[in-house]
Amino acid sequence: AAARTELRVVDVVADPGIGKSRLLHEFSNRMSTEEVIVLSGNCSPSGKETPFLPFIEVVRGAFLLNAGEAPDVVAAKLETGLKSLGRNAAEDLGLVLNLLGLTPPERSLVGLDGLLIGLRTRDLLLSLLAARAAMSPLALLIEDLHWIDSASEELVDKIVRDDANLKALVLLTYRPEYRPAWAPCANVTELPLEPLPALQVRRIVAARLGVAEVPDALAKAIADRADGNALFAEEIVAFLVERDALRVTGGTVGFEESRVAAALPSSVESLLAARVDQLFPAQRALLQAASAIGRRFDPGVLATVTGRNDTEVALAEIASLGLVRASETGGDYEFKHTLVRDALYQSLLSEPRAALHEKVAAEIEARNHNRLAEAAEDLAYHYRRTDRFDKAFAFSAMAASKSLGLYALEEADPHFAAALALLDRLPDCASDEQVADLLADFTHYANLVIRLRTILDVMTRLGPRLDRLGDHPAVVQARHQHALALIWSGRYAEARKAQAALLAMASRLGDARSVAYALLSEIHVTTIVAPYSSEAFEELTERALTAARPLNDSYLQNFLRFVISWEHLHRGWMDRAKIIADEAIADGRRRDDPRSLGFGLDLKAWIANICDDPQEGMSLSEAAVRLARTPFDRLTAQAALTFAEVLLRRPRAYERARDLFQDRANAGDHWRKNSIEGGLGIAMVLRGDIAQGLKRIEKSAADRERDGYHRMSIWLWLLSADVQNDILASPERPP
């Protein structure tokens, strides 16, 4: 009752087989009689690479979407449902369709990059749940959080901490080894399910056998072996019946104690393996094929994979054995427990297993021929377990791009890794154009998470494929990110050479997007290694802004502002840098774009630090750190914050500067390492290590001069002079 007016969260925690799913099943049945809307989502081992998987199931349930429905039918249902929830903007429809892997309406997501789409998708999902809960009592059930994807975990965390203002009952199940980010939390009641006592096991045995009484010796033997595990107890009974170790006649159980003792398996895994071995060959083959599909499976897919036209009848027969059951939603079947599915799957030899995966993948692909992105993760999963390396690459790349487009970076990572590994193993599994498309996405992703060495390594290995392809928009995108990675890695001469080739290619292609991205990296690279004259820089800036303006590309516009303002800082044009930073802040607030807002705050923080206002610099950079949504943004803001803390002589400022410097040096991130090295030298001076502090600043200046970053070298020499002047002007030595 309280959940009708406030948030209530219950964490159901138990080992496999204790009864988490059974508890939620009984709860759902009870709620359906009390006019409570129950929305549920499941996590799975293979679903950890699918962003928002349980929430996709929640959306499908909330909007009554059925498997295999045509995209226009899905769109119509969503549009009607969104309007009923007070969300009728074209962007909302586009976000939900994009989440489902379907094509959003034209221009519904215009101006949004993957980061903004991902953030707004997260906000929309929470808003939809809150709106649905406001209409009628709502229970949200998410099962098996030990397999949850990180994007969904982030949403659950917001719900649990009541950031979503959701008035509902939320039930979450997971195994004890999972440690939720929200624990402990005042909103949460933890409900650990303990192993069942012997009396409860006895009742399970009686119910399974359909009798009123169970002989004491039999009840004790099963209870001792099951050790309180409900699944194990049920499976033991089924196993003993199948082995004819016990019989039920006229409501009475007959058994031989010695025979039961000899037949009892040592573990639930060995029991399930034995039950699989006892199936008729046709039953075992059918369930093995189903196990290749997953814990939940479509009988239609199974029929095609096995070539049987009696699948439904056969499954109904097998259901009586307690191994599978009809799903509560839709026409699917599911294994009674994931351990049942695992036992069947592990009984397959490698070649038959791969053949089944290929058949499953082919059927899923055929069923989703006009919406492959919707099934990309499933197709990647199955094809990666076959020798269809071309398909495995294509769908791994598609799944990676899809995750990147939802700003689900952790989910994108294994798909990128799989695609790159396939290229290393069998280069001919993809065309040069496919490689270029992959690298355009991968280098963007890797720069967001600052994996600079990985970019350089991958581009060294696969760069010749891009050269062979020649002028192509995807090559421009990959080379653009590569040039940035080179400059941030301190490989300035290589960056300049790569940038010159990139600019020439973009000019030959002539399309606005290629030109705009090439000009963006031209500004950033030349800021470091080959500054333009003031007039030439003004002309370059105008060309870049003109090319970017009609594209409505938020990533491009945000980063373009950043690199232009960064150049202004290098030229000492503080007022002009501040104007651009203010524009970024205003635009970020207007468009609800935390990246634009964060970039603006970070730039103003550096301006404040340079202009001897570290208090303002600290305040601004703290706000930028809070807003940061990518590792790139967070560490960029952290460098400004650390510099301000050093200037303000904050406690442990030296240690934080030292640790950040070392961390960035270890990562090969010279751009942020260089930005903090002067601050580290100042921190050493302020803690009394004057000679070593000055030596560090001056060594850094000499290193930057040698590397070719002359502007940074000059700034560091000036910093050294300022520090020495301050020391001479001070009436006492620094503490």
XYZ file of C-alpha atoms in Angstrom:
735
model
C 0.000 0.000 0.000
C 2.816 2.409 0.825
C 4.218 1.927 -2.683
C 1.182 3.765 -4.076
C 2.464 7.005 -2.564
C 6.214 6.470 -2.263
C 9.069 4.316 -3.471
C 9.541 0.892 -1.940
C 12.444 -1.328 -3.010
C 12.941 -4.956 -2.029
C 16.175 -6.773 -2.880
C 15.570 -10.530 -2.994
C 18.951 -12.214 -2.511
C 19.587 -15.948 -2.758
C 21.771 -18.637 -4.269
C 20.639 -20.368 -7.490
C 17.632 -22.620 -7.011
C 16.541 -21.270 -3.636
C 13.387 -19.717 -5.083
C 13.889 -16.120 -6.244
C 12.041 -16.607 -9.526
C 9.292 -18.644 -7.876
C 8.725 -15.873 -5.343
C 8.377 -13.252 -8.081
C 6.109 -15.563 -10.077
C 3.751 -15.936 -7.123
C 3.909 -12.206 -6.451
C 3.001 -11.376 -10.063
C 0.018 -13.711 -9.945
C -1.199 -12.112 -6.750
C -0.753 -8.572 -8.029
C -2.734 -9.322 -11.184
C -5.823 -9.809 -9.011
C -5.296 -6.498 -7.210
C -5.298 -4.169 -10.241
C -1.566 -3.553 -9.976
C 0.349 -3.114 -13.227
C 3.344 -5.450 -13.173
C 6.212 -4.630 -15.544
C 9.122 -7.026 -15.606
C 12.529 -7.369 -17.180
C 15.123 -10.110 -17.075
C 18.895 -10.038 -17.222
C 20.840 -12.911 -18.769
C 24.472 -13.979 -19.207
C 24.401 -13.285 -22.950
C 22.473 -10.049 -22.386
C 25.267 -8.293 -20.498
C 26.401 -6.896 -23.854
C 22.941 -5.524 -24.722
C 22.379 -2.036 -23.286
C 19.131 -1.587 -21.343
C 18.081 -5.213 -21.948
C 15.681 -5.559 -18.969
C 14.237 -2.110 -19.671
C 13.666 -3.039 -23.318
C 11.544 -5.900 -21.976
C 9.771 -3.431 -19.678
C 9.039 -1.143 -22.641
C 7.732 -4.057 -24.688
C 5.449 -5.072 -21.841
C 4.257 -1.549 -21.097
C 3.357 -0.804 -24.727
C 2.074 -4.338 -25.483
C 4.635 -4.919 -28.237
C 4.766 -8.430 -29.650
C 7.741 -10.215 -31.158
C 7.944 -9.964 -34.929
C 5.559 -7.030 -35.317
C 6.213 -4.790 -38.299
C 8.108 -1.573 -37.507
C 5.132 0.608 -38.497
C 2.875 -1.332 -36.105
C 5.420 -0.909 -33.313
C 5.708 2.820 -34.061
C 1.909 3.238 -34.011
C 1.604 1.463 -30.654
C 4.420 3.532 -29.195
C 2.950 6.794 -30.456
C -0.446 5.994 -28.912
C 1.114 4.878 -25.642
C 3.422 7.864 -25.370
C 0.519 10.249 -25.868
C -1.431 8.525 -23.092
C 1.545 9.143 -20.807
C 1.782 12.800 -21.790
C 4.862 12.339 -23.990
C 3.946 13.182 -27.564
C 7.144 14.832 -28.811
C 8.687 13.414 -31.973
C 11.971 13.087 -30.094
C 10.384 10.747 -27.517
C 9.130 8.403 -30.233
C 12.521 8.533 -31.935
C 14.339 7.706 -28.696
C 12.182 4.662 -27.930
C 12.386 3.322 -31.486
C 16.148 3.824 -31.442
C 16.331 1.975 -28.116
C 14.502 -0.967 -29.690
C 16.922 -0.986 -32.630
C 14.365 0.409 -35.084
C 14.759 3.407 -37.386
C 13.492 6.609 -35.742
C 11.323 9.041 -37.736
C 13.277 11.380 -39.982
C 14.783 14.338 -38.091
C 13.307 13.196 -34.755
C 16.819 12.959 -33.291
C 18.425 15.712 -35.346
C 21.286 17.474 -33.580
C 21.798 14.682 -31.036
C 24.974 12.633 -30.877
C 25.297 9.246 -29.193
C 25.977 10.820 -25.804
C 22.865 12.997 -25.863
C 20.718 10.196 -27.276
C 21.941 7.914 -24.499
C 21.369 10.469 -21.743
C 17.917 11.414 -23.007
C 16.965 7.766 -23.401
C 17.859 7.208 -19.754
C 15.815 10.236 -18.675
C 12.864 9.210 -20.848
C 12.738 5.672 -19.462
C 12.605 7.006 -15.912
C 9.963 9.588 -16.857
C 7.795 6.943 -18.524
C 7.923 4.727 -15.446
C 6.982 7.655 -13.211
C 4.119 8.637 -15.531
C 2.810 5.060 -15.613
C 2.984 4.798 -11.828
C 0.984 8.033 -11.532
C -1.884 6.439 -13.493
C -2.249 3.264 -11.397
C -0.288 1.205 -8.851
C 2.906 -0.138 -10.401
C 5.271 -2.962 -9.535
C 8.598 -3.113 -11.373
C 10.363 -6.473 -11.330
C 13.961 -6.878 -12.519
C 15.377 -10.393 -12.229
C 18.939 -11.705 -12.067
C 20.818 -8.445 -11.545
C 24.053 -10.443 -11.258
C 23.894 -10.458 -15.079
C 22.759 -6.856 -15.559
C 24.298 -4.621 -18.222
C 25.930 -1.424 -16.967
C 23.448 0.947 -18.650
C 20.527 -0.788 -16.936
C 22.438 -0.896 -13.666
C 22.829 2.874 -13.837
C 19.062 3.258 -14.278
C 18.261 0.874 -11.428
C 20.662 2.819 -9.224
C 18.819 6.071 -10.006
C 15.474 4.419 -9.279
C 16.636 2.964 -5.971
C 18.145 6.256 -4.824
C 14.804 7.903 -5.698
C 16.374 10.182 -8.313
C 13.488 9.263 -10.630
C 10.703 10.284 -8.211
C 9.061 6.928 -8.884
C 6.182 5.931 -6.618
C 6.123 2.175 -7.047
C 7.144 -1.148 -5.608
C 10.444 -2.308 -7.089
C 11.500 -5.927 -6.674
C 15.065 -6.877 -7.595
C 16.575 -10.359 -7.491
C 20.223 -11.317 -7.510
C 22.738 -13.781 -6.159
C 24.790 -13.042 -3.016
C 28.024 -12.464 -4.960
C 26.510 -9.413 -6.685
C 27.221 -6.170 -4.844
C 24.738 -3.447 -5.850
C 26.076 0.091 -6.054
C 23.188 1.395 -3.946
C 23.775 -0.796 -0.886
C 23.188 0.225 1.808
C 20.255 2.517 1.028
C 17.382 3.707 3.224
C 14.847 2.960 0.473
C 15.829 -0.708 0.279
C 14.649 -3.692 2.280
C 16.909 -6.671 1.736
C 15.112 -10.012 1.746
C 17.665 -12.826 1.859
C 16.128 -16.205 1.048
C 17.622 -18.803 3.335
C 17.825 -22.489 2.439
C 14.503 -24.167 3.053
C 14.050 -26.076 6.325
C 13.433 -29.802 6.130
C 9.693 -29.366 6.663
C 9.412 -27.089 3.606
C 11.427 -29.515 1.510
C 9.080 -32.262 2.643
C 6.103 -30.223 1.423
C 7.780 -29.670 -1.958
C 8.337 -33.418 -2.295
C 4.714 -34.131 -1.385
C 3.420 -31.552 -3.864
C 5.677 -32.857 -6.624
C 4.452 -36.420 -6.043
C 0.833 -35.401 -5.547
C 0.506 -37.087 -2.161
C -0.499 -35.961 1.308
C 2.286 -37.724 3.193
C 5.895 -38.582 2.434
C 7.699 -41.362 4.324
C 10.117 -39.956 6.893
C 13.139 -41.783 5.525
C 12.520 -40.536 1.985
C 11.839 -36.981 3.134
C 15.043 -36.966 5.190
C 17.163 -38.411 2.377
C 15.957 -35.797 -0.099
C 16.156 -32.916 2.400
C 19.712 -33.858 3.396
C 20.874 -34.029 -0.213
C 18.952 -30.912 -1.399
C 20.442 -28.858 1.450
C 17.506 -26.450 1.414
C 17.598 -25.842 -2.354
C 14.049 -25.943 -3.736
C 15.152 -26.571 -7.319
C 17.429 -29.414 -6.247
C 14.615 -30.985 -4.210
C 12.181 -30.879 -7.133
C 14.758 -32.258 -9.540
C 15.685 -35.085 -7.154
C 12.045 -36.185 -7.013
C 11.712 -36.089 -10.808
C 14.995 -37.964 -11.193
C 14.006 -40.715 -8.738
C 10.651 -41.162 -10.448
C 12.328 -41.407 -13.854
C 14.787 -43.969 -12.447
C 11.845 -45.910 -10.993
C 13.497 -45.593 -7.578
C 10.134 -44.620 -6.088
C 6.516 -45.072 -7.073
C 3.174 -43.580 -6.159
C 0.262 -45.996 -5.917
C -3.121 -44.939 -4.627
C -1.711 -41.840 -2.950
C 1.014 -43.808 -1.186
C 4.735 -43.532 -1.882
C 6.662 -46.747 -2.206
C 10.465 -46.900 -2.339
C 13.524 -48.911 -1.439
C 15.800 -46.912 0.849
C 19.010 -48.480 -0.433
C 18.031 -47.900 -4.042
C 17.170 -44.262 -3.361
C 20.455 -43.746 -1.533
C 22.401 -45.204 -4.443
C 20.543 -43.101 -7.005
C 20.816 -39.738 -5.250
C 23.150 -37.406 -7.216
C 25.866 -35.423 -5.464
C 24.938 -31.990 -6.842
C 22.205 -30.255 -8.763
C 24.538 -29.982 -11.762
C 25.242 -33.721 -11.849
C 21.547 -34.413 -11.322
C 20.548 -32.250 -14.258
C 23.219 -33.835 -16.431
C 21.848 -37.251 -15.507
C 18.292 -36.164 -16.303
C 19.452 -34.924 -19.693
C 21.060 -38.307 -20.352
C 17.780 -40.045 -19.527
C 15.727 -38.129 -22.092
C 14.611 -39.876 -25.242
C 17.032 -38.986 -28.074
C 14.427 -36.873 -29.878
C 13.582 -34.981 -26.680
C 17.244 -34.403 -25.875
C 17.992 -33.158 -29.402
C 15.054 -30.753 -29.254
C 16.091 -29.315 -25.894
C 19.744 -29.125 -26.910
C 18.701 -27.038 -29.901
C 16.601 -24.871 -27.589
C 19.578 -24.433 -25.254
C 21.574 -22.960 -28.143
C 18.881 -20.291 -28.541
C 18.983 -19.302 -24.872
C 17.096 -19.740 -21.634
C 13.972 -18.291 -23.285
C 13.207 -19.450 -26.802
C 10.631 -19.035 -29.550
C 9.046 -22.374 -30.556
C 8.862 -21.119 -34.146
C 12.610 -20.526 -34.267
C 13.154 -23.919 -32.660
C 10.928 -25.591 -35.265
C 12.953 -24.106 -38.121
C 16.279 -24.971 -36.504
C 15.300 -28.596 -35.869
C 13.167 -29.091 -38.975
C 10.340 -30.482 -36.851
C 6.688 -29.572 -37.356
C 5.532 -30.989 -34.013
C 7.567 -28.660 -31.803
C 4.637 -27.274 -29.812
C 3.314 -30.765 -29.034
C 6.781 -32.020 -28.117
C 7.422 -29.051 -25.822
C 4.101 -29.541 -24.055
C 5.107 -33.166 -23.478
C 8.532 -32.189 -22.159
C 6.976 -29.511 -19.938
C 5.362 -32.305 -17.936
C 8.875 -33.438 -17.000
C 9.507 -30.083 -15.329
C 12.420 -29.038 -17.541
C 10.705 -26.285 -19.552
C 7.548 -24.227 -19.164
C 5.482 -21.841 -21.217
C 6.533 -18.232 -20.628
C 4.068 -16.007 -18.791
C 4.348 -13.371 -21.509
C 3.963 -14.111 -25.209
C 4.190 -17.524 -26.852
C 7.757 -18.315 -25.849
C 8.987 -21.201 -23.742
C 11.733 -21.030 -21.154
C 13.871 -23.478 -19.260
C 12.724 -23.919 -15.699
C 16.090 -22.679 -14.486
C 19.276 -21.482 -16.132
C 21.050 -24.533 -14.670
C 18.765 -26.766 -16.751
C 19.686 -24.859 -19.886
C 23.377 -24.994 -18.975
C 23.294 -28.772 -18.484
C 21.774 -29.284 -21.923
C 24.079 -26.794 -23.630
C 27.191 -28.296 -22.085
C 26.143 -31.749 -23.281
C 26.622 -30.606 -26.889
C 29.864 -31.367 -28.702
C 31.590 -28.397 -30.330
C 30.676 -29.109 -33.967
C 26.943 -29.755 -33.395
C 26.868 -26.749 -31.078
C 28.347 -24.464 -33.756
C 25.941 -25.860 -36.352
C 22.984 -25.100 -34.086
C 24.200 -21.553 -33.455
C 24.486 -20.991 -37.200
C 20.949 -22.250 -37.807
C 19.607 -20.112 -34.954
C 21.405 -17.040 -36.268
C 20.181 -17.611 -39.818
C 16.572 -17.868 -38.634
C 16.827 -14.753 -36.434
C 18.406 -12.885 -39.350
C 15.630 -13.991 -41.717
C 12.924 -12.978 -39.253
C 14.511 -9.543 -38.750
C 15.682 -8.908 -42.313
C 14.178 -5.400 -42.344
C 15.360 -4.451 -38.829
C 18.668 -6.166 -38.253
C 19.880 -3.608 -35.713
C 17.119 -4.739 -33.355
C 18.662 -8.214 -33.227
C 22.316 -7.185 -33.648
C 23.473 -8.384 -30.227
C 21.746 -11.764 -30.585
C 23.127 -12.223 -34.086
C 26.634 -11.289 -32.948
C 26.348 -13.732 -30.038
C 25.320 -16.663 -32.231
C 27.538 -15.999 -35.251
C 30.603 -15.586 -33.027
C 30.083 -19.231 -32.043
C 30.269 -20.411 -35.656
C 32.805 -20.282 -38.460
C 30.782 -17.599 -40.270
C 33.424 -14.995 -39.535
C 31.971 -12.535 -42.041
C 28.610 -12.522 -40.276
C 30.246 -12.492 -36.852
C 32.231 -9.403 -37.814
C 29.293 -7.593 -39.410
C 26.961 -8.045 -36.459
C 29.642 -7.422 -33.830
C 30.398 -4.114 -35.559
C 26.671 -3.335 -35.777
C 26.138 -4.122 -32.086
C 29.138 -1.972 -31.138
C 27.826 0.955 -33.177
C 24.366 0.528 -31.667
C 25.764 0.605 -28.115
C 27.924 3.621 -28.924
C 24.817 5.347 -30.280
C 23.147 4.877 -26.885
C 26.263 5.973 -25.006
C 26.553 2.479 -23.512
C 30.346 2.313 -23.603
C 30.804 -0.779 -21.450
C 28.410 -2.709 -23.669
C 30.145 -1.453 -26.820
C 33.581 -2.591 -25.652
C 33.220 -6.399 -26.015
C 31.616 -6.020 -29.439
C 34.485 -3.821 -30.633
C 36.981 -6.279 -29.150
C 35.300 -9.204 -30.920
C 35.250 -7.433 -34.290
C 38.913 -6.432 -34.026
C 39.913 -9.941 -32.947
C 38.117 -11.362 -35.976
C 40.051 -9.018 -38.266
C 43.319 -10.138 -36.698
C 42.357 -13.781 -37.082
C 40.909 -13.591 -40.584
C 41.474 -10.241 -42.345
C 39.223 -11.214 -45.258
C 36.161 -11.501 -43.009
C 35.376 -7.845 -43.793
C 35.718 -5.511 -46.745
C 37.888 -2.409 -46.536
C 34.740 -0.286 -46.323
C 33.456 -2.346 -43.386
C 36.837 -1.930 -41.689
C 36.652 1.838 -42.204
C 33.158 2.004 -40.704
C 34.311 -0.017 -37.704
C 37.396 2.142 -37.144
C 35.376 5.358 -37.409
C 33.240 4.130 -34.508
C 36.018 2.446 -32.559
C 38.441 5.379 -32.577
C 35.628 7.693 -31.446
C 34.775 5.304 -28.617
C 38.410 4.825 -27.609
C 39.049 8.578 -27.456
C 35.987 9.035 -25.224
C 37.456 6.528 -22.770
C 41.047 7.755 -23.397
C 42.501 4.472 -24.668
C 45.098 6.276 -26.725
C 47.649 3.492 -26.987
C 44.940 1.139 -28.223
C 43.987 3.573 -30.982
C 47.585 3.910 -32.098
C 48.103 0.144 -32.073
C 44.884 -0.600 -33.969
C 45.530 2.113 -36.547
C 49.063 0.813 -37.090
C 47.680 -2.667 -37.795
C 44.648 -1.664 -39.848
C 45.712 1.678 -41.314
C 46.851 0.005 -44.552
C 43.260 -1.154 -45.064
C 42.154 2.485 -44.944
C 44.910 3.483 -47.353
C 43.760 0.787 -49.751
C 40.170 2.041 -49.594
C 41.269 5.591 -50.371
C 39.064 8.660 -50.091
C 35.985 7.787 -48.065
C 33.952 9.626 -45.381
C 34.476 6.823 -42.853
C 38.234 7.028 -43.412
C 38.056 10.756 -42.653
C 36.287 10.034 -39.350
C 38.805 7.385 -38.343
C 41.794 9.522 -39.391
C 40.320 12.514 -37.530
C 40.179 10.539 -34.273
C 43.629 9.085 -34.991
C 45.123 12.570 -35.403
C 43.647 13.591 -32.044
C 45.015 10.449 -30.394
C 48.475 11.175 -31.807
C 48.462 14.759 -30.544
C 47.221 13.708 -27.092
C 49.904 11.007 -27.000
C 52.639 13.570 -27.571
C 53.534 12.208 -31.019
C 53.431 15.665 -32.556
C 55.343 15.133 -35.801
C 53.248 12.087 -36.663
C 50.087 14.008 -35.816
C 51.047 16.839 -38.149
C 51.761 14.433 -40.992
C 48.519 12.501 -40.435
C 46.536 15.729 -40.229
C 47.936 17.041 -43.505
C 46.857 13.835 -45.268
C 43.442 14.014 -43.589
C 42.857 17.619 -44.657
C 43.796 16.794 -48.241
C 41.432 13.802 -48.312
C 38.534 15.839 -46.898
C 39.145 18.536 -49.494
C 39.033 15.959 -52.282
C 35.808 14.457 -50.954
C 34.251 17.872 -50.494
C 31.301 16.830 -48.306
C 30.561 19.221 -45.446
C 30.917 16.654 -42.663
C 34.328 15.430 -43.782
C 35.558 18.993 -44.240
C 34.232 20.124 -40.851
C 35.869 17.255 -38.954
C 39.158 17.692 -40.780
C 39.162 21.425 -39.974
C 38.373 20.685 -36.323
C 41.439 18.489 -35.928
C 43.460 20.973 -38.015
C 42.758 23.651 -35.405
C 43.680 21.364 -32.518
C 46.812 19.871 -34.068
C 48.178 23.214 -35.227
C 47.525 24.727 -31.802
C 50.117 22.292 -30.507
C 52.698 21.953 -33.266
C 52.305 24.477 -36.090
C 50.407 27.615 -35.090
C 48.842 29.690 -37.844
C 49.303 33.432 -38.038
C 46.471 35.369 -36.416
C 44.877 36.199 -39.763
C 45.201 32.647 -41.061
C 43.760 31.276 -37.833
C 40.742 33.597 -38.094
C 40.156 32.371 -41.631
C 40.547 28.719 -40.553
C 38.071 29.221 -37.710
C 35.484 30.777 -39.989
C 35.838 27.931 -42.489
C 35.355 25.349 -39.747
C 32.313 27.086 -38.256
C 30.755 27.553 -41.688
C 31.205 23.870 -42.512
C 29.840 22.723 -39.134
C 26.862 25.070 -38.850
C 24.365 23.238 -41.114
C 25.259 19.759 -39.834
C 23.432 19.921 -36.480
C 26.142 17.679 -35.017
C 26.371 18.326 -31.279
C 29.687 16.468 -30.848
C 31.243 18.473 -33.666
C 29.950 21.823 -32.458
C 30.901 21.208 -28.824
C 34.411 20.086 -29.629
C 34.907 22.795 -32.215
C 34.147 25.422 -29.584
C 36.560 23.695 -27.239
C 39.525 23.619 -29.636
C 38.948 27.204 -30.822
C 38.844 28.447 -27.243
C 41.922 26.346 -26.419
C 43.770 28.095 -29.248
C 42.635 31.449 -27.846
C 44.132 30.489 -24.484
C 47.437 29.691 -26.169
C 47.405 33.082 -27.897
C 46.568 34.872 -24.645
C 43.188 36.016 -25.983
C 41.460 35.485 -22.652
C 38.433 37.665 -23.376
C 37.710 35.872 -26.629
C 38.222 32.482 -24.997
C 35.753 33.487 -22.299
C 33.146 34.540 -24.878
C 33.278 31.110 -26.513
C 33.142 29.403 -23.118
C 30.060 31.447 -22.208
C 28.454 30.499 -25.531
C 29.082 26.826 -24.772
C 27.532 27.199 -21.314
C 24.473 29.020 -22.658
C 24.038 26.500 -25.454
C 24.422 23.613 -23.028
C 21.679 24.980 -20.810
C 19.401 25.747 -23.751
C 19.765 22.286 -25.289
C 20.129 20.369 -22.012
C 23.569 19.247 -23.175
C 25.867 18.493 -20.221
C 28.884 18.106 -22.476
C 28.593 21.612 -23.911
C 27.983 22.993 -20.430
C 30.901 21.040 -18.975
C 33.303 22.115 -21.729
C 32.362 25.751 -21.129
C 32.891 25.476 -17.378
C 36.204 23.683 -17.851
C 37.473 26.364 -20.231
C 36.477 29.125 -17.819
C 38.213 27.227 -15.015
C 41.491 27.239 -16.952
C 41.028 30.932 -17.747
C 40.539 31.629 -14.034
C 43.609 29.563 -13.094
C 45.796 31.335 -15.649
C 44.467 34.748 -14.597
C 45.347 34.187 -10.917
C 41.833 33.414 -9.668
C 42.217 29.806 -8.513
C 39.213 30.039 -6.192
C 36.997 30.660 -9.206
C 38.929 28.014 -11.105
C 38.235 25.450 -8.408
C 34.525 26.283 -8.237
C 34.106 26.062 -12.013
C 36.143 22.880 -12.420
C 34.280 21.159 -9.574
C 31.045 21.873 -11.441
C 32.608 20.547 -14.656
C 33.675 17.326 -12.911
C 30.128 16.806 -11.624
C 28.712 17.308 -15.119
C 31.244 15.085 -16.882
C 29.685 12.116 -18.658
C 32.770 10.659 -20.335
C 36.222 9.750 -19.005
C 37.619 12.312 -21.467
C 35.527 15.131 -19.999
C 36.034 14.018 -16.405
C 39.823 13.861 -16.563
C 40.045 17.119 -18.514
C 38.061 18.873 -15.783
C 40.007 17.044 -13.069
C 43.271 18.488 -14.409
C 41.891 22.036 -14.088
C 40.593 21.273 -10.597
C 43.905 19.812 -9.445
C 45.803 22.835 -10.753
C 43.455 25.160 -8.842
C 43.852 23.124 -5.643
C 47.635 23.421 -5.931
C 47.469 27.201 -6.312
C 45.127 27.391 -3.305
C 47.460 25.180 -1.235
C 44.654 22.764 -0.463
C 45.489 19.843 1.846
C 47.007 16.925 -0.092
C 47.054 18.987 -3.295
C 50.592 17.785 -3.993
C 49.599 14.130 -3.618
C 46.596 14.574 -5.906
C 48.695 16.370 -8.522
C 51.386 13.685 -8.310
C 48.871 10.846 -8.609
C 47.022 12.429 -11.539
C 50.305 13.154 -13.309
C 51.516 9.577 -12.833
C 48.179 8.104 -13.852
C 48.111 10.073 -17.101
C 51.776 9.333 -17.793
C 51.138 5.602 -17.345
C 48.174 5.844 -19.728
C 50.245 7.618 -22.383
C 47.971 10.665 -22.052
C 50.543 13.407 -22.584
C 47.961 16.128 -23.131
C 46.633 16.005 -19.568
C 50.010 15.012 -18.148
C 51.538 18.134 -19.661
C 48.695 20.337 -18.412
C 49.273 19.250 -14.812
C 53.086 18.978 -14.781
C 53.584 22.685 -14.157
C 51.107 22.483 -11.292
C 53.014 19.537 -9.849
C 56.211 21.610 -9.884
C 54.417 24.469 -8.106
C 53.085 22.009 -5.524
C 56.632 20.816 -4.832
C 57.798 24.399 -4.374
C 54.920 25.202 -2.028
C 55.691 22.198 0.161
C 59.278 23.436 0.534
C 61.041 21.397 -2.155
C 61.965 24.522 -4.126
C 64.934 23.235 -6.108
C 63.229 20.046 -7.214
C 59.992 21.881 -8.000
C 61.731 24.406 -10.241
C 63.773 21.630 -11.800
C 60.589 19.743 -12.695
C 59.002 22.815 -14.314
C 62.151 23.612 -16.287
C 62.694 19.996 -17.351
C 59.111 19.883 -18.573
C 59.713 23.102 -20.525
C 62.813 21.625 -22.142
C 60.983 18.375 -22.944
C 58.119 20.240 -24.633
C 60.593 22.265 -26.675
C 62.293 19.072 -27.799
C 58.935 17.445 -28.646
C 57.842 20.431 -30.722
C 55.186 21.852 -28.383
C 56.860 25.264 -28.322
C 53.922 27.180 -26.869
C 53.736 24.923 -23.831
C 57.491 25.217 -23.439
C 57.279 29.028 -23.405
C 54.402 28.946 -20.914
C 56.375 26.663 -18.588
C 59.476 28.892 -18.745
C 57.265 31.869 -17.876
C 55.715 29.853 -15.051
C 59.175 29.072 -13.713
C 60.068 32.763 -13.818
C 56.821 33.706 -12.035
C 57.460 31.158 -9.304
C 61.005 32.423 -8.788
C 59.799 36.037 -8.667
C 57.169 35.089 -6.088
C 59.831 33.365 -4.007
C 62.082 36.420 -4.141
C 59.192 38.756 -3.310
C 57.966 36.646 -0.408
C 59.025 37.798 3.091
C 59.461 34.162 4.106
C 60.126 30.849 2.504
C 57.123 28.854 1.369
C 55.973 26.348 3.955
